[in-house]
Short mmCIF file of C-alpha atoms in Angstrom, two decimals:
data_model
loop_
_atom_site.label_atom_id
_atom_site.label_comp_id
_atom_site.label_asym_id
_atom_site.label_seq_id
_atom_site.Cartn_x
_atom_site.Cartn_y
_atom_site.Cartn_z
CA MET I 23 0.00 0.00 0.00
CA LYS I 24 1.21 3.50 -0.79
CA LEU I 25 2.01 5.57 2.28
CA GLN I 26 -0.32 8.36 1.14
CA ASN I 27 -3.20 5.85 1.03
CA LEU I 28 -2.28 4.50 4.46
CA LEU I 29 -2.46 8.05 5.83
CA ASP I 30 -5.85 8.89 4.32
CA GLY I 31 -7.79 10.67 7.08
CA VAL I 32 -4.81 10.91 9.45
CA GLU I 33 -3.91 14.35 10.82
CA VAL I 34 -0.31 14.90 9.68
CA SER I 35 1.69 17.75 11.22
CA GLU I 36 4.77 17.11 9.11
CA LEU I 37 6.08 14.53 6.64
CA ILE I 38 9.80 14.21 6.13
CA GLY I 39 10.70 11.90 3.25
CA ASP I 40 8.75 10.14 0.52
CA SER I 41 4.95 10.19 0.76
CA ASN I 42 4.86 7.75 -2.16
CA SER I 43 6.68 4.98 -0.27
CA GLU I 44 5.32 1.47 -0.73
CA ILE I 45 4.48 -0.20 2.58
CA VAL I 46 4.15 -3.97 2.97
CA GLY I 47 3.01 -3.97 6.62
CA ILE I 48 2.29 -1.76 9.61
CA VAL I 49 2.78 -2.60 13.31
CA SER I 50 3.14 -0.83 16.65
CA ASP I 51 5.48 -3.47 18.15
CA HIS I 52 9.07 -2.91 16.97
CA ARG I 53 9.78 -6.63 17.38
CA GLU I 54 7.29 -7.40 14.62
CA VAL I 55 8.81 -4.95 12.12
CA LYS I 56 10.12 -6.42 8.88
CA GLU I 57 11.71 -4.95 5.75
CA ASN I 58 9.66 -2.08 4.25
CA TYR I 59 7.22 -1.96 7.17
CA ALA I 60 5.73 1.13 8.78
CA PHE I 61 6.26 1.42 12.52
CA LEU I 62 3.70 3.48 14.46
CA CYS I 63 4.50 4.72 17.96
CA TYR I 64 3.08 7.03 20.61
CA GLN I 65 3.53 8.03 24.22
CA GLY I 66 1.76 5.39 26.31
CA LEU I 67 0.73 5.43 29.97
CA ASN I 68 3.78 3.54 31.18
CA VAL I 69 5.93 3.10 28.07
CA ASP I 70 7.06 5.58 25.43
CA GLY I 71 6.87 3.90 22.04
CA HIS I 72 9.38 6.40 20.64
CA ASP I 73 12.10 4.60 22.63
CA PHE I 74 11.79 1.65 20.22
CA ILE I 75 12.30 3.61 17.00
CA PRO I 76 16.00 2.59 16.67
CA GLY I 77 15.03 -1.08 16.98
CA ALA I 78 12.27 -0.67 14.40
CA ILE I 79 14.67 0.96 11.94
CA LYS I 80 17.23 -1.78 12.57
CA ASN I 81 14.56 -4.38 11.73
CA GLY I 82 13.82 -2.72 8.40
CA ALA I 83 11.19 -0.04 9.02
CA LYS I 84 10.80 2.23 5.97
CA VAL I 85 8.33 4.60 7.61
CA ILE I 86 8.10 5.82 11.19
CA ILE I 87 4.78 7.36 12.25
CA SER I 88 5.41 9.22 15.51
CA GLU I 89 4.18 12.05 17.71
CA ARG I 90 7.51 13.89 17.58
CA PRO I 91 10.30 14.18 14.99
CA ILE I 92 13.09 11.63 14.79
CA GLN I 93 16.49 13.04 15.59
CA SER I 94 19.08 12.22 12.88
CA LEU I 95 16.62 10.61 10.47
CA PRO I 96 18.43 7.83 8.56
CA ALA I 97 18.55 7.98 4.76
CA GLY I 98 15.69 6.17 3.06
CA VAL I 99 13.42 6.34 6.13
CA THR I 100 10.31 8.54 6.05
CA ASN I 101 9.03 10.18 9.25
CA VAL I 102 5.36 11.06 9.56
CA ILE I 103 4.53 13.25 12.55
CA THR I 104 0.98 13.25 13.92
CA PRO I 105 -0.38 14.94 17.08
CA ASN I 106 -2.25 11.80 18.21
CA GLY I 107 -0.55 8.48 17.56
CA ARG I 108 -3.38 6.39 18.99
CA ARG I 109 -5.94 8.02 16.73
CA ALA I 110 -3.57 7.70 13.76
CA GLN I 111 -3.17 4.00 14.54
CA ALA I 112 -6.94 3.39 14.37
CA ILE I 113 -7.34 5.25 11.08
CA CYS I 114 -4.28 3.59 9.54
CA ALA I 115 -5.58 0.19 10.66
CA GLY I 116 -8.89 0.85 8.90
CA ASN I 117 -7.10 1.93 5.72
CA TRP I 118 -4.75 -1.07 5.83
CA TYR I 119 -7.68 -3.50 5.99
CA ARG I 120 -9.54 -1.62 3.22
CA ASN I 121 -12.02 0.04 5.59
CA PRO I 122 -14.19 -3.03 6.22
CA THR I 123 -16.71 -1.14 8.39
CA ASN I 124 -17.96 0.66 5.29
CA ASN I 125 -19.80 -2.61 4.65
CA LEU I 126 -21.04 -3.17 8.21
CA LYS I 127 -23.77 -1.73 10.40
CA LEU I 128 -22.12 -1.17 13.79
CA ILE I 129 -24.16 -1.37 16.99
CA GLY I 130 -22.10 -0.03 19.89
CA ILE I 131 -23.00 -0.69 23.53
CA THR I 132 -21.44 1.23 26.39
CA GLY I 133 -22.07 1.68 30.11
CA THR I 134 -20.60 0.48 33.39
CA ASN I 135 -22.61 -2.73 33.75
CA GLY I 136 -24.77 -4.80 31.42
CA LYS I 137 -22.78 -4.37 28.20
CA THR I 138 -22.07 -8.06 27.71
CA SER I 139 -25.60 -9.28 28.44
CA THR I 140 -27.18 -6.55 26.29
CA ALA I 141 -24.79 -7.33 23.44
CA HIS I 142 -25.57 -11.05 23.52
CA LEU I 143 -29.32 -10.51 23.81
CA SER I 144 -29.18 -8.16 20.81
CA TYR I 145 -27.01 -10.60 18.86
CA SER I 146 -29.43 -13.42 19.55
CA ILE I 147 -32.43 -11.35 18.41
CA LEU I 148 -30.77 -10.39 15.12
CA ARG I 149 -29.74 -14.01 14.52
CA SER I 150 -33.32 -15.13 15.16
CA GLN I 151 -34.45 -12.71 12.47
CA GLY I 152 -32.02 -14.38 10.06
CA TYR I 153 -29.50 -11.54 9.83
CA LYS I 154 -25.81 -12.24 9.34
CA VAL I 155 -24.47 -10.84 12.58
CA ALA I 156 -21.42 -10.98 14.87
CA VAL I 157 -20.92 -10.05 18.52
CA LEU I 158 -17.63 -8.65 19.88
CA GLY I 159 -17.01 -8.23 23.58
CA THR I 160 -15.72 -9.32 26.95
CA VAL I 161 -16.49 -13.05 26.72
CA GLY I 162 -15.18 -13.35 23.14
CA HIS I 163 -16.13 -12.64 19.54
CA SER I 164 -18.65 -14.87 17.74
CA TYR I 165 -20.30 -15.17 14.34
CA GLU I 166 -21.57 -17.83 11.98
CA THR I 167 -20.15 -18.52 8.56
CA GLN I 168 -21.81 -20.36 5.70
CA THR I 169 -20.00 -23.58 4.77
CA SER I 170 -22.33 -24.71 1.98
CA PRO I 171 -25.32 -23.44 -0.03
CA ASP I 172 -27.67 -25.26 2.36
CA LYS I 173 -28.29 -22.44 4.83
CA LYS I 174 -30.25 -24.57 7.27
CA LYS I 175 -27.80 -27.40 7.80
CA HIS I 176 -24.28 -26.15 7.21
CA LYS I 177 -23.41 -23.23 9.41
CA GLU I 178 -20.14 -23.10 11.29
CA LYS I 179 -19.92 -21.00 14.46
CA ILE I 180 -16.63 -19.13 14.68
CA GLN I 181 -15.41 -18.02 18.10
CA ILE I 182 -12.40 -15.77 18.69
CA PRO I 183 -11.06 -15.37 22.26
CA ALA I 184 -11.00 -11.80 23.62
CA LEU I 185 -8.10 -10.42 25.65
CA LEU I 186 -9.74 -6.99 25.80
CA THR I 187 -13.40 -5.95 25.70
CA THR I 188 -12.48 -3.56 22.87
CA PRO I 189 -9.46 -4.93 20.93
CA ASP I 190 -6.62 -2.72 19.75
CA ALA I 191 -7.20 -1.03 16.40
CA PHE I 192 -5.12 -3.45 14.30
CA LYS I 193 -6.77 -6.53 15.80
CA LEU I 194 -10.22 -4.94 15.62
CA ASN I 195 -9.97 -4.05 11.92
CA ALA I 196 -8.52 -7.46 11.12
CA ILE I 197 -11.64 -8.97 12.74
CA PHE I 198 -13.89 -6.57 10.81
CA ARG I 199 -12.22 -7.63 7.54
CA GLU I 200 -12.72 -11.30 8.43
CA LEU I 201 -16.38 -10.63 9.21
CA VAL I 202 -17.02 -8.79 5.93
CA ASP I 203 -15.28 -11.53 3.94
CA SER I 204 -17.52 -14.08 5.70
CA GLY I 205 -20.70 -12.24 4.73
CA VAL I 206 -21.50 -10.61 8.09
CA GLU I 207 -23.60 -7.45 7.80
CA TYR I 208 -24.28 -6.42 11.42
CA VAL I 209 -21.82 -6.20 14.31
CA VAL I 210 -22.95 -5.83 17.92
CA MET I 211 -19.97 -4.70 19.97
CA GLU I 212 -19.19 -3.66 23.51
CA THR I 213 -17.28 -0.38 23.64
CA SER I 214 -15.24 0.05 26.80
CA SER I 215 -14.32 3.41 28.28
CA GLN I 216 -10.60 2.64 27.89
CA GLY I 217 -11.10 1.60 24.28
CA LEU I 218 -12.91 4.86 23.55
CA ALA I 219 -10.47 7.05 25.50
CA GLN I 220 -7.52 5.41 23.75
CA HIS I 221 -9.10 6.08 20.32
CA ARG I 222 -9.18 2.39 19.37
CA LEU I 223 -12.52 3.11 17.66
CA ALA I 224 -11.45 6.32 15.91
CA GLY I 225 -12.78 6.63 12.38
CA LEU I 226 -15.70 4.24 12.96
CA SER I 227 -19.32 5.29 12.47
CA PHE I 228 -22.03 3.64 14.56
CA HIS I 229 -25.48 2.96 13.18
CA THR I 230 -26.89 2.42 16.67
CA ALA I 231 -25.48 3.39 20.08
CA VAL I 232 -26.80 1.90 23.34
CA PHE I 233 -26.18 3.25 26.85
CA THR I 234 -26.83 0.87 29.76
CA ASN I 235 -25.94 2.70 33.00
CA PHE I 236 -23.25 4.71 34.74
CA THR I 237 -21.73 3.91 38.13
CA GLN I 238 -18.24 3.85 39.66
CA ASP I 239 -15.55 1.84 37.90
CA HIS I 240 -12.10 2.27 36.32
CA LEU I 241 -11.15 5.29 38.43
CA ASP I 242 -7.62 3.88 38.50
CA TYR I 243 -7.51 4.80 34.81
CA HIS I 244 -9.86 7.77 34.37
CA ASN I 245 -9.06 9.52 37.70
CA THR I 246 -12.51 11.13 38.06
CA MET I 247 -16.11 10.20 37.36
CA GLU I 248 -16.30 13.16 34.97
CA GLU I 249 -13.42 11.80 32.88
CA TYR I 250 -14.97 8.33 32.97
CA LEU I 251 -18.33 9.63 31.73
CA ASP I 252 -16.71 11.73 29.01
CA ALA I 253 -14.96 8.61 27.70
CA LYS I 254 -18.27 6.73 27.61
CA LEU I 255 -19.99 9.55 25.75
CA MET I 256 -17.37 9.50 22.99
CA LEU I 257 -19.42 6.66 21.47
CA PHE I 258 -22.26 9.08 20.75
CA ASP I 259 -19.88 11.49 19.01
CA GLN I 260 -19.43 8.71 16.44
CA LEU I 261 -23.14 8.06 15.90
CA GLU I 262 -24.17 8.44 12.27
CA SER I 263 -26.34 11.44 11.40
CA ASP I 264 -29.34 9.15 10.90
CA GLY I 265 -28.33 6.80 13.72
CA ILE I 266 -30.45 5.78 16.70
CA ALA I 267 -29.43 6.23 20.33
CA ILE I 268 -31.04 3.78 22.77
CA LEU I 269 -30.83 5.20 26.29
CA ASN I 270 -31.67 4.06 29.82
CA SER I 271 -34.16 6.69 31.02
CA ASP I 272 -33.50 5.74 34.66
CA SER I 273 -29.81 6.65 34.35
CA SER I 274 -28.75 9.84 36.13
CA VAL I 275 -26.70 10.88 33.08
CA LYS I 276 -29.39 10.40 30.43
CA ASN I 277 -29.91 14.14 29.97
CA GLN I 278 -26.18 14.68 29.50
CA ILE I 279 -26.19 12.15 26.69
CA VAL I 280 -29.23 13.77 25.07
CA GLU I 281 -27.48 17.14 25.15
CA ARG I 282 -24.43 15.61 23.46
CA ILE I 283 -26.36 14.01 20.60
CA SER I 284 -26.78 16.29 17.61
CA ASN I 285 -29.72 14.41 16.09
CA GLN I 286 -33.09 13.68 17.65
CA HIS I 287 -33.31 9.93 16.95
CA ILE I 288 -33.57 8.72 20.53
CA LEU I 289 -35.33 5.65 21.94
CA THR I 290 -35.58 5.29 25.72
CA TYR I 291 -36.19 2.31 27.99
CA GLY I 292 -36.69 2.14 31.72
CA ILE I 293 -38.62 0.93 34.74
CA LYS I 294 -38.79 3.81 37.21
CA THR I 295 -39.23 6.82 34.90
CA LYS I 296 -41.23 7.52 31.76
CA ALA I 297 -39.74 5.75 28.74
CA ASP I 298 -40.63 4.46 25.28
CA LEU I 299 -40.08 0.84 26.34
CA THR I 300 -41.29 -0.28 29.77
CA PRO I 301 -41.98 -3.72 31.29
CA HIS I 302 -45.39 -4.96 32.47
CA ALA I 303 -46.47 -8.07 34.41
CA ILE I 304 -42.95 -8.82 35.67
CA ASP I 305 -42.47 -12.28 37.16
CA ILE I 306 -39.12 -13.46 38.52
CA SER I 307 -38.24 -16.92 39.84
CA LEU I 308 -35.15 -19.07 40.19
CA LYS I 309 -35.97 -20.62 36.81
CA GLU I 310 -36.91 -17.67 34.58
CA LEU I 311 -37.79 -14.01 34.27
CA THR I 312 -40.82 -12.87 32.26
CA PHE I 313 -42.49 -9.59 31.35
CA THR I 314 -44.38 -7.95 28.48
CA THR I 315 -43.54 -4.75 26.61
CA PHE I 316 -46.15 -2.84 24.60
CA ILE I 317 -45.02 -1.00 21.48
CA THR I 318 -46.43 2.53 21.39
CA GLU I 319 -47.35 4.53 18.31
CA ASN I 320 -44.36 6.79 18.94
CA ILE I 321 -42.02 3.81 18.63
CA LYS I 322 -43.80 2.54 15.54
CA ASN I 323 -43.43 5.91 13.86
CA LEU I 324 -39.76 6.30 14.83
CA LEU I 325 -38.66 2.79 13.89
CA ASN I 326 -41.19 1.85 11.23
CA THR I 327 -42.09 -1.38 13.02
CA SER I 328 -45.36 -3.28 12.91
CA CYS I 329 -44.78 -4.98 16.30
CA ASN I 330 -47.51 -4.50 18.91
CA HIS I 331 -46.10 -6.19 21.97
CA ILE I 332 -43.12 -8.33 22.96
CA HIS I 333 -43.48 -11.16 25.45
CA THR I 334 -40.12 -11.71 27.11
CA ARG I 335 -38.97 -14.93 28.73
CA LEU I 336 -35.35 -14.86 29.93
CA GLN I 337 -32.94 -17.50 31.15
CA LEU I 338 -30.87 -14.58 32.46
CA LEU I 339 -32.16 -14.13 35.97
CA GLY I 340 -32.05 -11.03 38.14
CA SER I 341 -34.26 -7.97 37.92
CA TYR I 342 -31.43 -5.86 36.49
CA ASN I 343 -31.59 -8.01 33.35
CA ILE I 344 -34.95 -6.39 32.60
CA TYR I 345 -32.95 -3.31 31.62
CA ASN I 346 -30.62 -5.33 29.41
CA ALA I 347 -33.56 -7.06 27.72
CA LEU I 348 -35.39 -3.77 27.11
CA ALA I 349 -32.28 -2.30 25.48
CA ALA I 350 -31.99 -5.40 23.28
CA ILE I 351 -35.68 -5.15 22.35
CA GLY I 352 -34.91 -1.61 21.22
CA VAL I 353 -32.13 -2.96 18.99
CA GLY I 354 -34.48 -5.58 17.55
CA LEU I 355 -37.17 -3.02 16.79
CA ARG I 356 -34.53 -0.72 15.30
CA TYR I 357 -33.76 -3.40 12.69
CA ASN I 358 -37.39 -4.30 12.05
CA CYS I 359 -37.24 -7.71 13.69
CA SER I 360 -40.55 -9.51 14.16
CA GLU I 361 -42.24 -10.07 17.51
CA GLN I 362 -41.44 -13.77 17.21
CA ALA I 363 -37.75 -13.20 16.41
CA ILE I 364 -37.35 -10.83 19.35
CA SER I 365 -39.11 -13.19 21.78
CA ASP I 366 -37.20 -16.24 20.50
CA GLY I 367 -33.89 -14.41 20.61
CA LEU I 368 -34.39 -13.28 24.18
CA ALA I 369 -35.53 -16.71 25.35
CA SER I 370 -32.53 -18.52 23.86
CA THR I 371 -29.79 -16.25 25.21
CA VAL I 372 -27.28 -17.62 27.69
CA VAL I 373 -24.32 -15.43 28.65
CA PRO I 374 -21.35 -17.17 30.32
CA GLY I 375 -20.77 -16.00 33.86
CA ARG I 376 -23.77 -13.67 34.03
CA PHE I 377 -26.08 -14.83 36.83
CA GLU I 378 -25.18 -18.34 35.69
CA ARG I 379 -26.49 -21.14 37.85
CA VAL I 380 -24.01 -23.93 38.60
CA SER I 381 -25.37 -27.47 38.64
CA THR I 382 -23.97 -30.99 38.93
CA ALA I 383 -24.13 -33.84 36.47
CA ASN I 384 -25.77 -36.25 38.89
CA GLY I 385 -28.47 -34.18 40.51
CA ASN I 386 -29.67 -30.87 41.86
CA ASN I 387 -28.79 -29.47 45.25
CA GLU I 388 -31.38 -28.10 47.63
CA PHE I 389 -29.73 -24.69 47.39
CA ALA I 390 -28.66 -22.57 44.41
CA VAL I 391 -25.15 -21.50 43.43
CA ILE I 392 -24.87 -18.48 41.12
CA VAL I 393 -21.72 -17.20 39.39
CA ASP I 394 -21.65 -13.61 38.18
CA TYR I 395 -19.10 -11.16 36.77
CA ALA I 396 -20.18 -8.35 39.13
CA HIS I 397 -16.98 -6.51 40.07
CA THR I 398 -18.19 -2.97 40.78
CA PRO I 399 -20.18 -1.62 43.76
CA ASP I 400 -23.30 -1.21 41.61
CA GLY I 401 -22.84 -4.59 39.95
CA LEU I 402 -22.43 -6.39 43.26
CA GLU I 403 -25.46 -4.61 44.72
CA ASN I 404 -27.54 -5.56 41.68
CA VAL I 405 -26.63 -9.23 41.68
CA LEU I 406 -27.04 -9.64 45.45
CA THR I 407 -30.38 -7.82 45.43
CA ALA I 408 -31.55 -10.00 42.54
CA ALA I 409 -30.46 -13.14 44.40
CA ARG I 410 -32.19 -11.94 47.55
CA ASP I 411 -35.45 -11.51 45.58
CA ILE I 412 -35.47 -15.16 44.51
CA SER I 413 -34.13 -16.72 47.69
CA ASP I 414 -36.45 -18.46 50.15
CA GLY I 415 -33.55 -18.97 52.55
CA ARG I 416 -30.32 -17.22 53.37
CA LEU I 417 -28.05 -15.35 50.95
CA ILE I 418 -24.33 -16.13 51.07
CA SER I 419 -21.89 -13.90 49.18
CA VAL I 420 -18.38 -14.74 47.96
CA PHE I 421 -16.37 -11.92 46.42
CA GLY I 422 -13.05 -10.07 46.31
CA CYS I 423 -11.59 -7.04 44.54
CA GLY I 424 -8.98 -6.92 41.79
CA GLY I 425 -5.47 -5.71 42.50
CA ASP I 426 -3.86 -2.72 40.74
CA ARG I 427 -7.30 -1.22 40.21
CA ASP I 428 -9.52 1.43 41.81
CA LYS I 429 -8.98 1.02 45.56
CA SER I 430 -11.79 3.39 46.53
CA LYS I 431 -14.47 0.83 45.68
CA ARG I 432 -13.16 -1.90 47.99
CA ALA I 433 -14.69 -0.75 51.28
CA LYS I 434 -17.91 0.16 49.46
CA MET I 435 -18.22 -3.38 48.13
CA GLY I 436 -17.52 -4.83 51.56
CA LYS I 437 -20.39 -2.80 53.03
CA ILE I 438 -22.75 -3.72 50.16
CA SER I 439 -22.08 -7.42 50.64
CA THR I 440 -22.50 -7.44 54.40
CA ASP I 441 -25.59 -5.21 54.22
CA ILE I 442 -27.44 -7.37 51.69
CA ALA I 443 -26.13 -10.90 52.26
CA ASP I 444 -26.72 -12.87 55.45
CA PHE I 445 -23.12 -14.03 55.38
CA SER I 446 -20.11 -12.91 53.32
CA VAL I 447 -16.93 -14.78 52.46
CA ILE I 448 -14.36 -12.18 51.42
CA THR I 449 -11.56 -13.55 49.30
CA SER I 450 -9.06 -12.93 46.53
CA ASP I 451 -10.11 -11.96 42.99
CA ASN I 452 -7.30 -11.20 40.52
CA PRO I 453 -4.70 -9.77 42.93
CA ARG I 454 -2.26 -9.07 40.09
CA THR I 455 0.82 -7.49 41.74
CA GLU I 456 -0.84 -6.67 45.08
CA ASN I 457 -0.87 -8.78 48.23
CA PRO I 458 -4.33 -10.46 48.41
CA ASP I 459 -4.44 -10.05 52.21
CA GLU I 460 -3.91 -6.29 51.89
CA ILE I 461 -6.75 -6.04 49.35
CA ILE I 462 -9.02 -7.98 51.74
CA SER I 463 -7.95 -5.65 54.55
CA ASP I 464 -9.12 -2.68 52.44
CA ILE I 465 -12.48 -4.38 51.84
CA VAL I 466 -13.21 -4.96 55.53
CA SER I 467 -11.61 -1.72 56.79
CA ASN I 468 -14.88 0.03 57.66
CA LEU I 469 -17.15 -2.91 58.46
CA PRO I 470 -18.92 -2.91 61.85
CA HIS I 471 -17.81 -5.46 64.43
CA ASP I 472 -21.12 -7.32 64.24
CA ALA I 473 -20.97 -7.79 60.43
CA ALA I 474 -21.32 -11.46 59.45
CA PHE I 475 -18.26 -12.32 57.39
CA ILE I 476 -15.04 -14.32 57.25
CA CYS I 477 -11.88 -13.71 55.22
CA ILE I 478 -10.27 -16.55 53.24
CA SER I 479 -7.62 -15.41 50.76
CA ASP I 480 -7.52 -18.76 48.93
CA ARG I 481 -10.44 -18.38 46.49
CA ARG I 482 -11.01 -22.12 46.07
CA LYS I 483 -11.26 -22.61 49.83
CA ALA I 484 -13.51 -19.55 50.10
CA ILE I 485 -15.95 -20.97 47.54
CA GLN I 486 -15.84 -24.35 49.29
CA GLN I 487 -16.58 -22.77 52.68
CA ALA I 488 -19.57 -20.84 51.27
CA ILE I 489 -21.06 -23.93 49.62
CA LEU I 490 -20.52 -26.09 52.71
CA LYS I 491 -22.31 -23.46 54.78
CA ALA I 492 -25.37 -23.44 52.46
CA GLU I 493 -28.58 -25.15 53.51
CA LYS I 494 -31.94 -25.87 51.89
CA ASN I 495 -33.40 -22.88 49.96
CA ASP I 496 -30.23 -20.80 50.38
CA VAL I 497 -28.57 -18.98 47.49
CA VAL I 498 -24.78 -18.70 47.18
CA VAL I 499 -23.50 -15.93 44.90
CA ILE I 500 -19.89 -16.12 43.70
CA ALA I 501 -19.13 -12.69 42.27
CA GLY I 502 -16.30 -10.93 40.51
CA LYS I 503 -14.90 -13.23 37.82
CA GLY I 504 -17.89 -14.69 35.99
CA HIS I 505 -16.74 -16.13 32.66
CA GLU I 506 -13.01 -15.78 33.40
CA ASP I 507 -11.09 -19.06 33.41
CA TYR I 508 -7.96 -17.77 35.13
CA GLN I 509 -6.68 -15.99 38.21
CA GLU I 510 -4.01 -13.36 37.60
CA ILE I 511 -1.21 -13.34 40.18
CA ASN I 512 2.08 -11.48 39.80
CA GLY I 513 1.90 -11.22 36.03
CA GLN I 514 0.86 -14.84 35.47
CA ARG I 515 -2.54 -16.29 34.68
CA PHE I 516 -3.26 -19.53 36.51
CA PRO I 517 -6.23 -21.74 35.47
CA PHE I 518 -9.22 -20.94 37.67
CA ASP I 519 -12.90 -20.96 36.75
CA ASP I 520 -15.47 -20.17 39.47
CA ARG I 521 -18.06 -22.27 37.65
CA ARG I 522 -15.83 -25.33 37.40
CA VAL I 523 -14.58 -25.00 40.97
CA ALA I 524 -18.13 -24.67 42.32
CA SER I 525 -19.36 -27.56 40.19
CA ASP I 526 -16.54 -29.81 41.43
CA ILE I 527 -17.35 -28.95 45.05
CA LEU I 528 -21.07 -29.56 44.50
CA GLN I 529 -20.34 -32.86 42.77
CA HIS I 530 -18.16 -33.96 45.67
CA ILE I 531 -20.86 -33.04 48.17
CA HIS I 532 -23.50 -34.88 46.14
CA THR I 533 -21.31 -37.97 45.84
CA ASP I 534 -20.64 -37.98 49.58
CA ASP I 535 -24.38 -37.67 50.26
CA MET I 536 -25.09 -40.61 47.93
CA ASN I 537 -22.49 -42.75 49.69
CA SER I 538 -23.45 -41.84 53.24
#
């Protein structure tokens, strides 16, 4: 690719060298540079990519795209200077992969909690309608590809593991290109605040933007709640002129989003305040969640839908999932899905590690064990409140807090757990480079002396203790890691899956009961 084509849309402060250079590859890791590659670097949070320019040139870089000029530029090497290397990376990545999103309708979902469940519910609805759709997010990236002309019998489901909720720009555009080449037309994707703030999505236009909620998280990165919100709202800056924004009317920041949106195509959903989509006849049990949504004339006129009402039956339990389902219904209506497709899509959705009930192969226990990804104060409060609503016995909570992350939420989560649950087992999450016992100490720092809890830093033993303590009709909630199949300790990821660990413990208990 010609350098001038690679730079199409990039803000260039200065170009020293040949703008007509032919590039055979572009990377941001100097170790991956080969002959006639472009190397793109920027000032990172902890590492300055400019420090690796000599290594990139030694490995054969023909072009260096940087945020400041190269001193003593070698002969034959072109230096492109841009004020924002991260943004340049995203635009260059799109150009390199022939701008695949020009052939996709992007549905972006942002918010503190609920992104993954809303994304998968929306994905399932669009699939039920027969659309060629992919979902990108925290638990991985999935789509179906056609393997033969027989559409009913020969579909292959492709799954790509996800290291980040929002991949880096090169990886993201490579995925987009793969999706377009496989015939995908719609992409439902989670958009994280870090991904937005780091311009990984720069240059993309969203056909639909969904906002779930806004509560404390990631203050280790964003410093303030104002910065965190501003990062979230960047998604709506990239909404197409005729795009639709689907907003939670119960969110305290809804009006701020409305003020930021230049067009008037807004669909709201909610429970507590007036909204376009609201639930009726809600029924929640340990087996399912049901409600009905009536489609008003205002919605029909905005979205050109003939739907009259949607009957929702969810496997995703917990009252907070009503919000996620309403948002997904909005996505379905946006793309003219039928009542049947929306209902079927909602009913068939299972999201790994989201209020996921753990069972054994040989029988059911008299109490329930739930695994959930809740790792924020609001998320933990939601999942414990939901579990309390369906419990006929006691509620037992197991949770910890991640290391090297926002410390201010630790004591808050300790109070939430001991206020809502009858008994709390406070343990290790992903301690990363911190001492697990010190994290636990932060969690319990402000708890009253009569709070019902114990501290067990070994997460496996903590889960075992909680399950052994459970009796008939109790509910045990294991929060914090959800779908994750590892525990991160001192830079290493060790195999650990809350669901598998809990299942093994339950199986052992059941076997002992059978043999006693």
